[in-house]
Amino acid sequence: MKGNVIVGQSGGPTAAINSSLAGVFRTAIDRGAPKVYGMRHGIEGLLNEDYVDLSDYIRTELDVELLKRTPAAYLGSCRFKLPEIHEDIACYEKIFSILDKLDIECFIYIGGNDSMDTIKKLSDYAILNGHPCKFLGVPKTIDNDLALTDHTPGYGSAAKYIGTSVKEIIQDSKALIYKKGLVSIVEIMGRNAGWLTGAAALSKGEDCDGPDLIYLPELPFDIDDFIARVKKILSKKPYAVVAVSEGIRLDDGRYVCELTDGIDFVDAFGHKQLTGTANYLARRLAQEIGCKTRTIELSSLQRAASHMASRVDILEAAQVGGAAVKAADEGDTGEMVIITRVSDDPYGSTTELRNVHKVSNVEKVVPREWINKDGTYVTDEFVAYVKPLIQGDVSPIMVDGIPRYLLHNPKKKK
Ligand code: F6P
């Protein structure tokens, strides 16, 4: 590579996104890029000329290894929606003047479907204006809702954490017996897709029955039916464990969490903050059954749990980062790297490219046939799809008994 590379991270963080950053960095250096810049807080930071020379911060092989094991977004992330090109040409001129100033040949953005919208707009602008810079997307999201790719880096590690945590919660629920029963409700991220919530079924095995009910956002949620089912479970055993997606909705389209007293935060892409589903349901159960309830909102823990990262996930995350740099170096632009599953057992995958227009702003949800008839569990096919993605471990580098990370948010050197 003759020109420089710039890379940014965008959207919700994951345990694997920094491994993709490591893959971009290492491949760019190996292919001869004179400099690899990192945008601080994605495109929003770049618009303020906030970037760093990554070589100032990732100096040794140990730094690369630490980066791969560091959760969240090393460079800082953003949820920033670029205007349409015709709405604000000045914004695009500004971005491209910064790219020219830095002699950028390759612009890599690591993110989910909203972030691919940024790659789409920038690559469209470059093509329209005959600008030589190449724009490539690297998939990332714990939600696993990106179209065309078999799965997204970040998902496998979050799924592993969820399967493990639900198993631990089930163990804990068995310990104490309450007169009217105990219901533990685990609220899981994933927005409008149930890939993460379905991963609760991974807890099921020889030594664990798995959760009693799993509710995905793909199907309407009926509160009365839910309460009746819990009652029935408690008539047979003293506890119930339920996994619910943060994004479950009523038949009329309202999110269950909207029935709680109002957090009405909406981000730049119009996404409502989804929180409070488990609390609402627990309150309803306590009122109607009088049982003891416990709510566990896995929240940030499920996307930051690098101590529970999947080896497959961390390796693939680095691989897609490297593949994006290679593609740009070979002249591709306006594409996102996808992961294609080659085989399940032994698991194998490869990377390919897909036009980013086909990916941005599209949500891939769990197919109906991977959810049981009642809409209260996932099928064996679902579990068989996820299982290979959670295999293997990546040991944290422990210092004084706690995982060591590469220091986040490097500042621009004067
Ligand atoms: O998109 C990833 C995700 O983790 C979703 O599952 C969740 O709804 C959302 O991000 C939360 O975003 P934020 O951290 O901005 O509240």
Short mmCIF file of C-alpha atoms and ligand atoms in Angstrom, two decimals:
data_model
loop_
_atom_site.label_atom_id
_atom_site.label_comp_id
_atom_site.label_asym_id
_atom_site.label_seq_id
_atom_site.Cartn_x
_atom_site.Cartn_y
_atom_site.Cartn_z
CA MET A 1 0.00 0.00 0.00
CA LYS A 2 1.34 3.41 -0.87
CA GLY A 3 -1.21 5.59 0.90
CA ASN A 4 -2.34 5.63 4.50
CA VAL A 5 -5.18 3.81 6.19
CA ILE A 6 -7.75 5.26 8.59
CA VAL A 7 -10.00 3.12 10.74
CA GLY A 8 -12.95 3.90 13.01
CA GLN A 9 -15.28 2.06 15.36
CA SER A 10 -18.97 2.81 15.51
CA GLY A 11 -22.16 1.70 17.26
CA GLY A 12 -22.52 -0.53 20.33
CA PRO A 13 -19.22 -1.97 21.56
CA THR A 14 -18.45 -5.69 21.77
CA ALA A 15 -15.82 -8.01 23.23
CA ALA A 16 -14.39 -8.61 19.73
CA ILE A 17 -14.42 -5.19 18.02
CA ASN A 18 -10.86 -4.44 19.10
CA SER A 19 -9.71 -7.71 17.60
CA SER A 20 -11.00 -6.39 14.26
CA LEU A 21 -9.06 -3.20 14.90
CA ALA A 22 -5.96 -5.32 15.55
CA GLY A 23 -6.60 -7.17 12.27
CA VAL A 24 -6.87 -3.90 10.35
CA PHE A 25 -3.74 -2.48 11.96
CA ARG A 26 -1.59 -5.53 11.48
CA THR A 27 -2.64 -6.16 7.87
CA ALA A 28 -2.18 -2.50 6.92
CA ILE A 29 1.34 -2.49 8.36
CA ASP A 30 2.15 -5.84 6.71
CA ARG A 31 0.97 -4.50 3.35
CA GLY A 32 3.25 -1.48 3.70
CA ALA A 33 0.84 1.31 4.70
CA PRO A 34 3.09 4.16 5.86
CA LYS A 35 0.59 5.19 8.54
CA VAL A 36 -2.51 3.74 10.15
CA TYR A 37 -4.70 6.39 11.72
CA GLY A 38 -7.54 5.74 14.16
CA MET A 39 -10.58 8.04 14.30
CA ARG A 40 -11.49 8.82 17.88
CA HIS A 41 -15.23 8.21 18.28
CA GLY A 42 -15.74 7.26 14.67
CA ILE A 43 -16.87 9.63 11.96
CA GLU A 44 -18.08 12.13 14.56
CA GLY A 45 -14.51 12.49 15.82
CA LEU A 46 -13.08 12.63 12.32
CA LEU A 47 -15.33 15.61 11.52
CA ASN A 48 -13.56 17.37 14.40
CA GLU A 49 -10.16 16.19 13.11
CA ASP A 50 -9.87 13.97 16.16
CA TYR A 51 -7.66 11.04 15.20
CA VAL A 52 -4.44 9.37 16.33
CA ASP A 53 -1.51 7.67 14.65
CA LEU A 54 -2.04 4.12 15.92
CA SER A 55 1.66 3.24 15.69
CA ASP A 56 2.22 5.63 18.59
CA TYR A 57 0.07 3.37 20.76
CA ILE A 58 0.29 -0.15 19.40
CA ARG A 59 4.02 -0.68 19.52
CA THR A 60 4.66 -4.31 20.34
CA GLU A 61 3.22 -7.75 19.73
CA LEU A 62 2.06 -7.70 23.35
CA ASP A 63 0.07 -4.52 22.62
CA VAL A 64 -1.62 -6.29 19.68
CA GLU A 65 -2.47 -9.25 21.92
CA LEU A 66 -3.79 -6.95 24.65
CA LEU A 67 -5.86 -5.06 22.08
CA LYS A 68 -7.49 -8.29 20.92
CA ARG A 69 -8.46 -9.05 24.52
CA THR A 70 -9.66 -5.55 25.36
CA PRO A 71 -13.46 -5.15 25.30
CA ALA A 72 -15.49 -2.15 24.07
CA ALA A 73 -14.14 0.29 21.51
CA TYR A 74 -10.45 1.11 21.98
CA LEU A 75 -10.76 4.22 19.82
CA GLY A 76 -14.13 5.26 21.23
CA SER A 77 -17.37 4.79 19.33
CA CYS A 78 -20.28 6.94 18.19
CA ARG A 79 -23.86 6.73 16.98
CA PHE A 80 -23.68 9.42 14.32
CA LYS A 81 -25.87 9.51 11.23
CA LEU A 82 -24.25 11.18 8.24
CA PRO A 83 -26.65 13.46 6.35
CA GLU A 84 -27.71 12.45 2.86
CA ILE A 85 -25.20 13.72 0.30
CA HIS A 86 -27.65 16.21 -1.26
CA GLU A 87 -28.61 17.53 2.19
CA ASP A 88 -25.17 18.64 3.27
CA ILE A 89 -22.42 18.63 0.65
CA ALA A 90 -20.23 20.73 2.97
CA CYS A 91 -20.07 17.86 5.46
CA TYR A 92 -18.72 15.53 2.77
CA GLU A 93 -16.28 18.14 1.47
CA LYS A 94 -14.95 18.52 4.99
CA ILE A 95 -14.47 14.76 5.46
CA PHE A 96 -12.75 14.35 2.10
CA SER A 97 -10.47 17.35 2.69
CA ILE A 98 -9.35 15.71 5.97
CA LEU A 99 -8.79 12.40 4.15
CA ASP A 100 -6.73 14.21 1.48
CA LYS A 101 -4.70 16.02 4.10
CA LEU A 102 -3.83 12.66 5.69
CA ASP A 103 -3.20 11.01 2.31
CA ILE A 104 -5.78 8.29 3.05
CA GLU A 105 -6.04 5.50 0.51
CA CYS A 106 -8.27 3.23 2.54
CA PHE A 107 -11.06 4.08 5.00
CA ILE A 108 -12.28 1.19 7.19
CA TYR A 109 -15.33 1.40 9.42
CA ILE A 110 -16.05 -1.33 11.96
CA GLY A 111 -19.75 -1.37 12.83
CA GLY A 112 -23.30 -2.66 12.48
CA ASN A 113 -26.05 -1.85 10.00
CA ASP A 114 -26.22 1.85 10.96
CA SER A 115 -22.47 2.15 10.54
CA MET A 116 -22.63 0.52 7.10
CA ASP A 117 -24.87 3.45 6.13
CA THR A 118 -21.77 5.64 6.65
CA ILE A 119 -19.65 3.44 4.35
CA LYS A 120 -22.43 3.47 1.76
CA LYS A 121 -22.69 7.27 1.72
CA LEU A 122 -18.94 7.91 1.72
CA SER A 123 -18.23 5.37 -1.03
CA ASP A 124 -21.12 6.77 -3.11
CA TYR A 125 -19.71 10.28 -2.72
CA ALA A 126 -16.19 9.13 -3.67
CA ILE A 127 -17.45 7.34 -6.80
CA LEU A 128 -19.61 10.33 -7.82
CA ASN A 129 -16.65 12.66 -7.48
CA GLY A 130 -13.96 10.38 -8.89
CA HIS A 131 -12.11 10.27 -5.57
CA PRO A 132 -9.65 7.36 -5.34
CA CYS A 133 -10.12 6.55 -1.62
CA LYS A 134 -11.56 3.08 -0.95
CA PHE A 135 -14.27 2.56 1.69
CA LEU A 136 -14.75 -0.84 3.31
CA GLY A 137 -17.05 -2.04 6.09
CA VAL A 138 -16.08 -4.53 8.77
CA PRO A 139 -19.11 -6.20 10.39
CA LYS A 140 -19.59 -5.98 14.13
CA THR A 141 -22.54 -6.27 16.47
CA ILE A 142 -23.56 -8.45 19.35
CA ASP A 143 -27.10 -8.26 17.93
CA ASN A 144 -26.08 -10.46 14.95
CA ASP A 145 -28.69 -8.65 12.85
CA LEU A 146 -26.55 -7.77 9.81
CA ALA A 147 -27.82 -9.09 6.50
CA LEU A 148 -25.88 -11.44 4.18
CA THR A 149 -23.18 -12.47 6.62
CA ASP A 150 -23.62 -15.84 8.38
CA HIS A 151 -23.00 -14.06 11.66
CA THR A 152 -21.26 -10.98 12.98
CA PRO A 153 -18.10 -10.76 15.06
CA GLY A 154 -19.04 -9.92 18.64
CA TYR A 155 -22.08 -12.18 18.59
CA GLY A 156 -20.28 -15.43 19.47
CA SER A 157 -18.64 -13.97 22.58
CA ALA A 158 -21.86 -12.33 23.79
CA ALA A 159 -23.77 -15.59 23.13
CA LYS A 160 -21.18 -17.53 25.15
CA TYR A 161 -21.52 -15.08 28.04
CA ILE A 162 -25.33 -15.26 27.91
CA GLY A 163 -25.39 -19.08 27.81
CA THR A 164 -22.99 -19.20 30.75
CA SER A 165 -24.73 -16.52 32.81
CA VAL A 166 -28.16 -18.07 32.33
CA LYS A 167 -26.73 -21.41 33.45
CA GLU A 168 -25.33 -19.74 36.58
CA ILE A 169 -28.66 -18.05 37.25
CA ILE A 170 -30.47 -21.39 36.94
CA GLN A 171 -28.03 -22.95 39.43
CA ASP A 172 -28.60 -20.08 41.84
CA SER A 173 -32.39 -20.29 41.46
CA LYS A 174 -32.38 -23.91 42.59
CA ALA A 175 -30.75 -23.14 45.92
CA LEU A 176 -33.47 -21.54 48.02
CA ILE A 177 -37.09 -22.52 48.14
CA TYR A 178 -39.72 -19.79 48.51
CA LYS A 179 -43.32 -20.49 49.47
CA LYS A 180 -44.87 -19.08 46.31
CA GLY A 181 -41.90 -19.75 44.11
CA LEU A 182 -39.07 -17.69 42.62
CA VAL A 183 -39.09 -16.35 39.07
CA SER A 184 -35.84 -14.99 37.66
CA ILE A 185 -36.21 -12.91 34.51
CA VAL A 186 -33.09 -12.26 32.45
CA GLU A 187 -33.32 -9.29 30.08
CA ILE A 188 -31.07 -9.60 27.07
CA MET A 189 -30.02 -7.06 24.41
CA GLY A 190 -30.43 -7.44 20.67
CA ARG A 191 -32.97 -4.76 19.85
CA ASN A 192 -35.47 -6.17 17.30
CA ALA A 193 -33.61 -9.44 16.72
CA GLY A 194 -33.64 -12.43 19.06
CA TRP A 195 -30.25 -13.94 18.20
CA LEU A 196 -28.79 -13.02 21.58
CA THR A 197 -31.83 -14.01 23.64
CA GLY A 198 -32.01 -17.37 21.89
CA ALA A 199 -28.44 -17.99 23.09
CA ALA A 200 -29.91 -18.49 26.58
CA ALA A 201 -30.75 -22.02 25.32
CA LEU A 202 -27.01 -22.78 25.20
CA SER A 203 -27.22 -23.30 28.96
CA LYS A 204 -29.20 -26.49 28.40
CA GLY A 205 -27.24 -29.72 28.66
CA GLU A 206 -26.75 -32.88 30.70
CA ASP A 207 -26.26 -30.87 33.88
CA CYS A 208 -28.83 -28.13 33.28
CA ASP A 209 -32.41 -28.01 32.02
CA GLY A 210 -31.97 -24.57 30.48
CA PRO A 211 -34.38 -21.68 30.99
CA ASP A 212 -38.10 -22.49 31.18
CA LEU A 213 -39.18 -19.87 28.67
CA ILE A 214 -37.39 -17.83 26.02
CA TYR A 215 -39.15 -14.87 24.39
CA LEU A 216 -37.76 -13.36 21.21
CA PRO A 217 -38.86 -10.04 19.68
CA GLU A 218 -39.69 -11.67 16.35
CA LEU A 219 -43.15 -12.68 17.64
CA PRO A 220 -45.80 -10.61 19.47
CA PHE A 221 -45.71 -11.03 23.24
CA ASP A 222 -48.90 -11.84 25.15
CA ILE A 223 -48.62 -10.85 28.81
CA ASP A 224 -51.62 -12.88 30.02
CA ASP A 225 -50.37 -16.00 28.28
CA PHE A 226 -46.93 -15.42 29.84
CA ILE A 227 -48.38 -15.17 33.37
CA ALA A 228 -50.45 -18.32 32.84
CA ARG A 229 -47.38 -20.23 31.67
CA VAL A 230 -45.31 -19.12 34.65
CA LYS A 231 -48.13 -20.13 37.03
CA LYS A 232 -48.16 -23.58 35.46
CA ILE A 233 -44.37 -23.96 35.80
CA LEU A 234 -44.53 -22.90 39.47
CA SER A 235 -47.23 -25.48 40.12
CA LYS A 236 -44.67 -28.14 39.21
CA LYS A 237 -41.38 -26.81 40.60
CA PRO A 238 -40.32 -24.03 42.96
CA TYR A 239 -38.54 -21.78 40.47
CA ALA A 240 -38.72 -20.57 36.91
CA VAL A 241 -36.05 -18.88 34.79
CA VAL A 242 -37.20 -16.79 31.85
CA ALA A 243 -35.05 -15.14 29.16
CA VAL A 244 -36.66 -12.12 27.51
CA SER A 245 -35.39 -9.91 24.79
CA GLU A 246 -35.25 -6.19 25.57
CA GLY A 247 -37.18 -5.68 22.32
CA ILE A 248 -40.30 -7.84 22.85
CA ARG A 249 -43.47 -6.05 21.72
CA LEU A 250 -47.18 -6.36 22.24
CA ASP A 251 -49.51 -7.23 19.40
CA ASP A 252 -50.11 -3.50 18.79
CA GLY A 253 -46.39 -2.92 18.18
CA ARG A 254 -45.56 -1.18 21.48
CA TYR A 255 -42.42 -2.40 23.21
CA VAL A 256 -43.18 -4.03 26.57
CA CYS A 257 -40.59 -1.71 28.10
CA GLU A 258 -42.72 1.23 26.99
CA LEU A 259 -45.30 0.14 29.56
CA THR A 260 -42.89 1.21 32.31
CA ASP A 261 -42.58 4.78 33.47
CA GLY A 262 -40.76 6.55 30.80
CA ILE A 263 -37.23 6.33 29.64
CA ASP A 264 -37.79 7.82 26.21
CA PHE A 265 -34.23 8.32 25.00
CA VAL A 266 -33.93 7.97 21.21
CA ASP A 267 -30.55 7.85 19.40
CA ALA A 268 -29.50 9.53 16.12
CA PHE A 269 -30.84 6.59 14.12
CA GLY A 270 -34.24 6.82 15.79
CA HIS A 271 -33.69 3.76 18.00
CA LYS A 272 -35.48 3.93 21.36
CA GLN A 273 -33.49 2.95 24.44
CA LEU A 274 -34.95 -0.44 25.36
CA THR A 275 -34.75 -1.08 29.06
CA GLY A 276 -37.11 -2.15 31.84
CA THR A 277 -38.85 -5.13 30.20
CA ALA A 278 -37.80 -7.62 32.88
CA ASN A 279 -38.69 -5.23 35.69
CA TYR A 280 -42.14 -4.64 34.27
CA LEU A 281 -42.83 -8.35 33.87
CA ALA A 282 -41.49 -9.13 37.35
CA ARG A 283 -43.82 -6.54 38.85
CA ARG A 284 -46.80 -8.02 37.01
CA LEU A 285 -45.90 -11.54 38.21
CA ALA A 286 -45.46 -10.39 41.80
CA GLN A 287 -48.85 -8.66 41.67
CA GLU A 288 -50.70 -11.56 40.08
CA ILE A 289 -48.98 -14.63 41.57
CA GLY A 290 -47.39 -13.21 44.70
CA CYS A 291 -44.16 -15.04 43.95
CA LYS A 292 -40.68 -13.76 44.65
CA THR A 293 -39.09 -12.28 41.55
CA ARG A 294 -35.59 -11.35 40.54
CA THR A 295 -34.62 -9.39 37.45
CA ILE A 296 -31.22 -9.55 35.83
CA GLU A 297 -30.59 -6.99 33.11
CA LEU A 298 -27.41 -8.26 31.46
CA SER A 299 -26.95 -4.81 29.93
CA SER A 300 -23.33 -3.80 29.20
CA LEU A 301 -21.94 -6.96 30.79
CA GLN A 302 -22.99 -9.11 27.81
CA ARG A 303 -21.05 -7.01 25.33
CA ALA A 304 -17.98 -6.30 27.46
CA ALA A 305 -17.29 -9.77 28.87
CA SER A 306 -13.89 -10.36 27.32
CA HIS A 307 -13.08 -12.89 30.07
CA MET A 308 -15.76 -15.10 28.46
CA ALA A 309 -14.78 -14.38 24.84
CA SER A 310 -15.08 -17.11 22.22
CA ARG A 311 -11.85 -17.99 20.47
CA VAL A 312 -13.68 -18.51 17.18
CA ASP A 313 -15.16 -15.03 17.52
CA ILE A 314 -11.91 -13.25 18.38
CA LEU A 315 -10.07 -14.96 15.51
CA GLU A 316 -12.81 -14.21 12.97
CA ALA A 317 -13.00 -10.60 14.15
CA ALA A 318 -9.30 -10.15 13.37
CA GLN A 319 -9.74 -11.99 10.08
CA VAL A 320 -12.54 -9.70 8.79
CA GLY A 321 -10.50 -6.64 9.73
CA GLY A 322 -7.56 -7.94 7.71
CA ALA A 323 -9.79 -8.95 4.80
CA ALA A 324 -11.15 -5.39 4.54
CA VAL A 325 -7.66 -3.90 4.23
CA LYS A 326 -6.69 -6.51 1.65
CA ALA A 327 -9.85 -5.80 -0.38
CA ALA A 328 -9.23 -2.05 -0.35
CA ASP A 329 -5.60 -2.60 -1.35
CA GLU A 330 -6.82 -4.69 -4.28
CA GLY A 331 -9.15 -1.89 -5.43
CA ASP A 332 -12.52 -2.79 -3.90
CA THR A 333 -14.77 -0.10 -2.43
CA GLY A 334 -18.35 0.22 -1.15
CA GLU A 335 -18.25 -3.35 0.16
CA MET A 336 -18.66 -5.01 3.52
CA VAL A 337 -16.72 -8.14 4.44
CA ILE A 338 -19.04 -11.03 5.24
CA ILE A 339 -18.38 -14.36 6.93
CA THR A 340 -19.49 -17.45 5.04
CA ARG A 341 -19.85 -20.72 6.95
CA VAL A 342 -18.10 -23.51 5.09
CA SER A 343 -18.88 -26.36 7.47
CA ASP A 344 -20.36 -26.97 10.92
CA ASP A 345 -18.37 -29.95 12.14
CA PRO A 346 -15.53 -29.25 12.11
CA TYR A 347 -16.55 -25.61 11.96
CA GLY A 348 -14.96 -23.63 9.15
CA SER A 349 -15.59 -20.21 7.65
CA THR A 350 -14.22 -17.90 5.01
CA THR A 351 -14.64 -14.22 4.12
CA GLU A 352 -16.24 -12.66 1.06
CA LEU A 353 -17.40 -9.18 0.05
CA ARG A 354 -20.94 -7.85 -0.43
CA ASN A 355 -22.14 -4.52 -1.74
CA VAL A 356 -22.80 -2.33 1.27
CA HIS A 357 -26.06 -1.03 -0.26
CA LYS A 358 -27.51 -4.46 0.39
CA VAL A 359 -26.51 -4.44 4.05
CA SER A 360 -26.94 -0.95 5.47
CA ASN A 361 -30.11 -0.27 7.48
CA VAL A 362 -31.41 -3.85 7.02
CA GLU A 363 -32.20 -5.94 10.14
CA LYS A 364 -31.77 -9.72 9.87
CA VAL A 365 -34.04 -11.47 12.36
CA VAL A 366 -34.33 -15.06 13.59
CA PRO A 367 -36.32 -17.16 11.06
CA ARG A 368 -39.78 -18.24 12.27
CA GLU A 369 -38.86 -21.92 11.86
CA TRP A 370 -36.06 -21.55 14.43
CA ILE A 371 -38.60 -20.56 17.10
CA ASN A 372 -40.95 -23.22 18.55
CA LYS A 373 -44.67 -23.26 17.70
CA ASP A 374 -45.73 -21.55 20.95
CA GLY A 375 -43.13 -18.82 20.54
CA THR A 376 -41.61 -19.72 23.92
CA TYR A 377 -38.27 -21.31 22.97
CA VAL A 378 -35.75 -21.71 20.17
CA THR A 379 -35.36 -24.92 18.20
CA ASP A 380 -32.43 -27.34 17.98
CA GLU A 381 -31.53 -25.80 14.59
CA PHE A 382 -31.03 -22.46 16.31
CA VAL A 383 -28.73 -24.02 18.90
CA ALA A 384 -26.81 -25.92 16.20
CA TYR A 385 -26.25 -22.61 14.37
CA VAL A 386 -24.86 -20.81 17.45
CA LYS A 387 -22.81 -23.60 19.03
CA PRO A 388 -19.78 -23.45 16.72
CA LEU A 389 -19.53 -19.69 17.26
CA ILE A 390 -18.93 -19.94 21.02
CA GLN A 391 -16.14 -22.51 20.91
CA GLY A 392 -12.71 -22.06 22.41
CA ASP A 393 -11.41 -19.55 24.92
CA VAL A 394 -9.10 -16.58 24.85
CA SER A 395 -7.41 -16.23 28.19
CA PRO A 396 -7.25 -12.69 29.49
CA ILE A 397 -3.78 -11.46 30.43
CA MET A 398 -4.21 -11.27 34.20
CA VAL A 399 -2.40 -8.73 36.32
CA ASP A 400 -2.98 -8.77 40.07
CA GLY A 401 -5.89 -11.12 39.56
CA ILE A 402 -7.77 -8.83 37.13
CA PRO A 403 -7.68 -8.80 33.28
CA ARG A 404 -5.28 -6.26 31.81
CA TYR A 405 -6.47 -4.10 28.88
CA LEU A 406 -4.78 -1.81 26.41
CA LEU A 407 -5.45 1.73 27.65
CA HIS A 408 -8.54 3.08 25.86
CA ASN A 409 -9.00 6.40 24.11
CA PRO A 410 -5.49 7.35 23.08
CA LYS A 411 -5.15 11.12 22.76
CA LYS A 412 -3.81 12.87 19.68
CA LYS A 413 -0.14 13.77 20.11
CA LYS A 414 0.55 17.51 19.66
O1 F6P B 1 -26.63 -2.46 18.89
C1 F6P B 1 -26.05 -3.10 19.94
C2 F6P B 1 -26.77 -2.82 21.21
O2 F6P B 1 -26.00 -3.40 22.22
C3 F6P B 1 -28.23 -3.29 21.26
O3 F6P B 1 -28.37 -4.63 21.57
C4 F6P B 1 -28.79 -2.39 22.32
O4 F6P B 1 -30.18 -2.20 22.18
C5 F6P B 1 -28.07 -1.13 22.05
O5 F6P B 1 -26.84 -1.46 21.50
C6 F6P B 1 -27.86 -0.29 23.28
O6 F6P B 1 -27.20 0.85 22.89
P1 F6P B 1 -26.62 1.94 23.85
O7 F6P B 1 -25.41 1.40 24.49
O8 F6P B 1 -26.35 3.11 22.95
O9 F6P B 1 -27.71 2.21 24.87
#
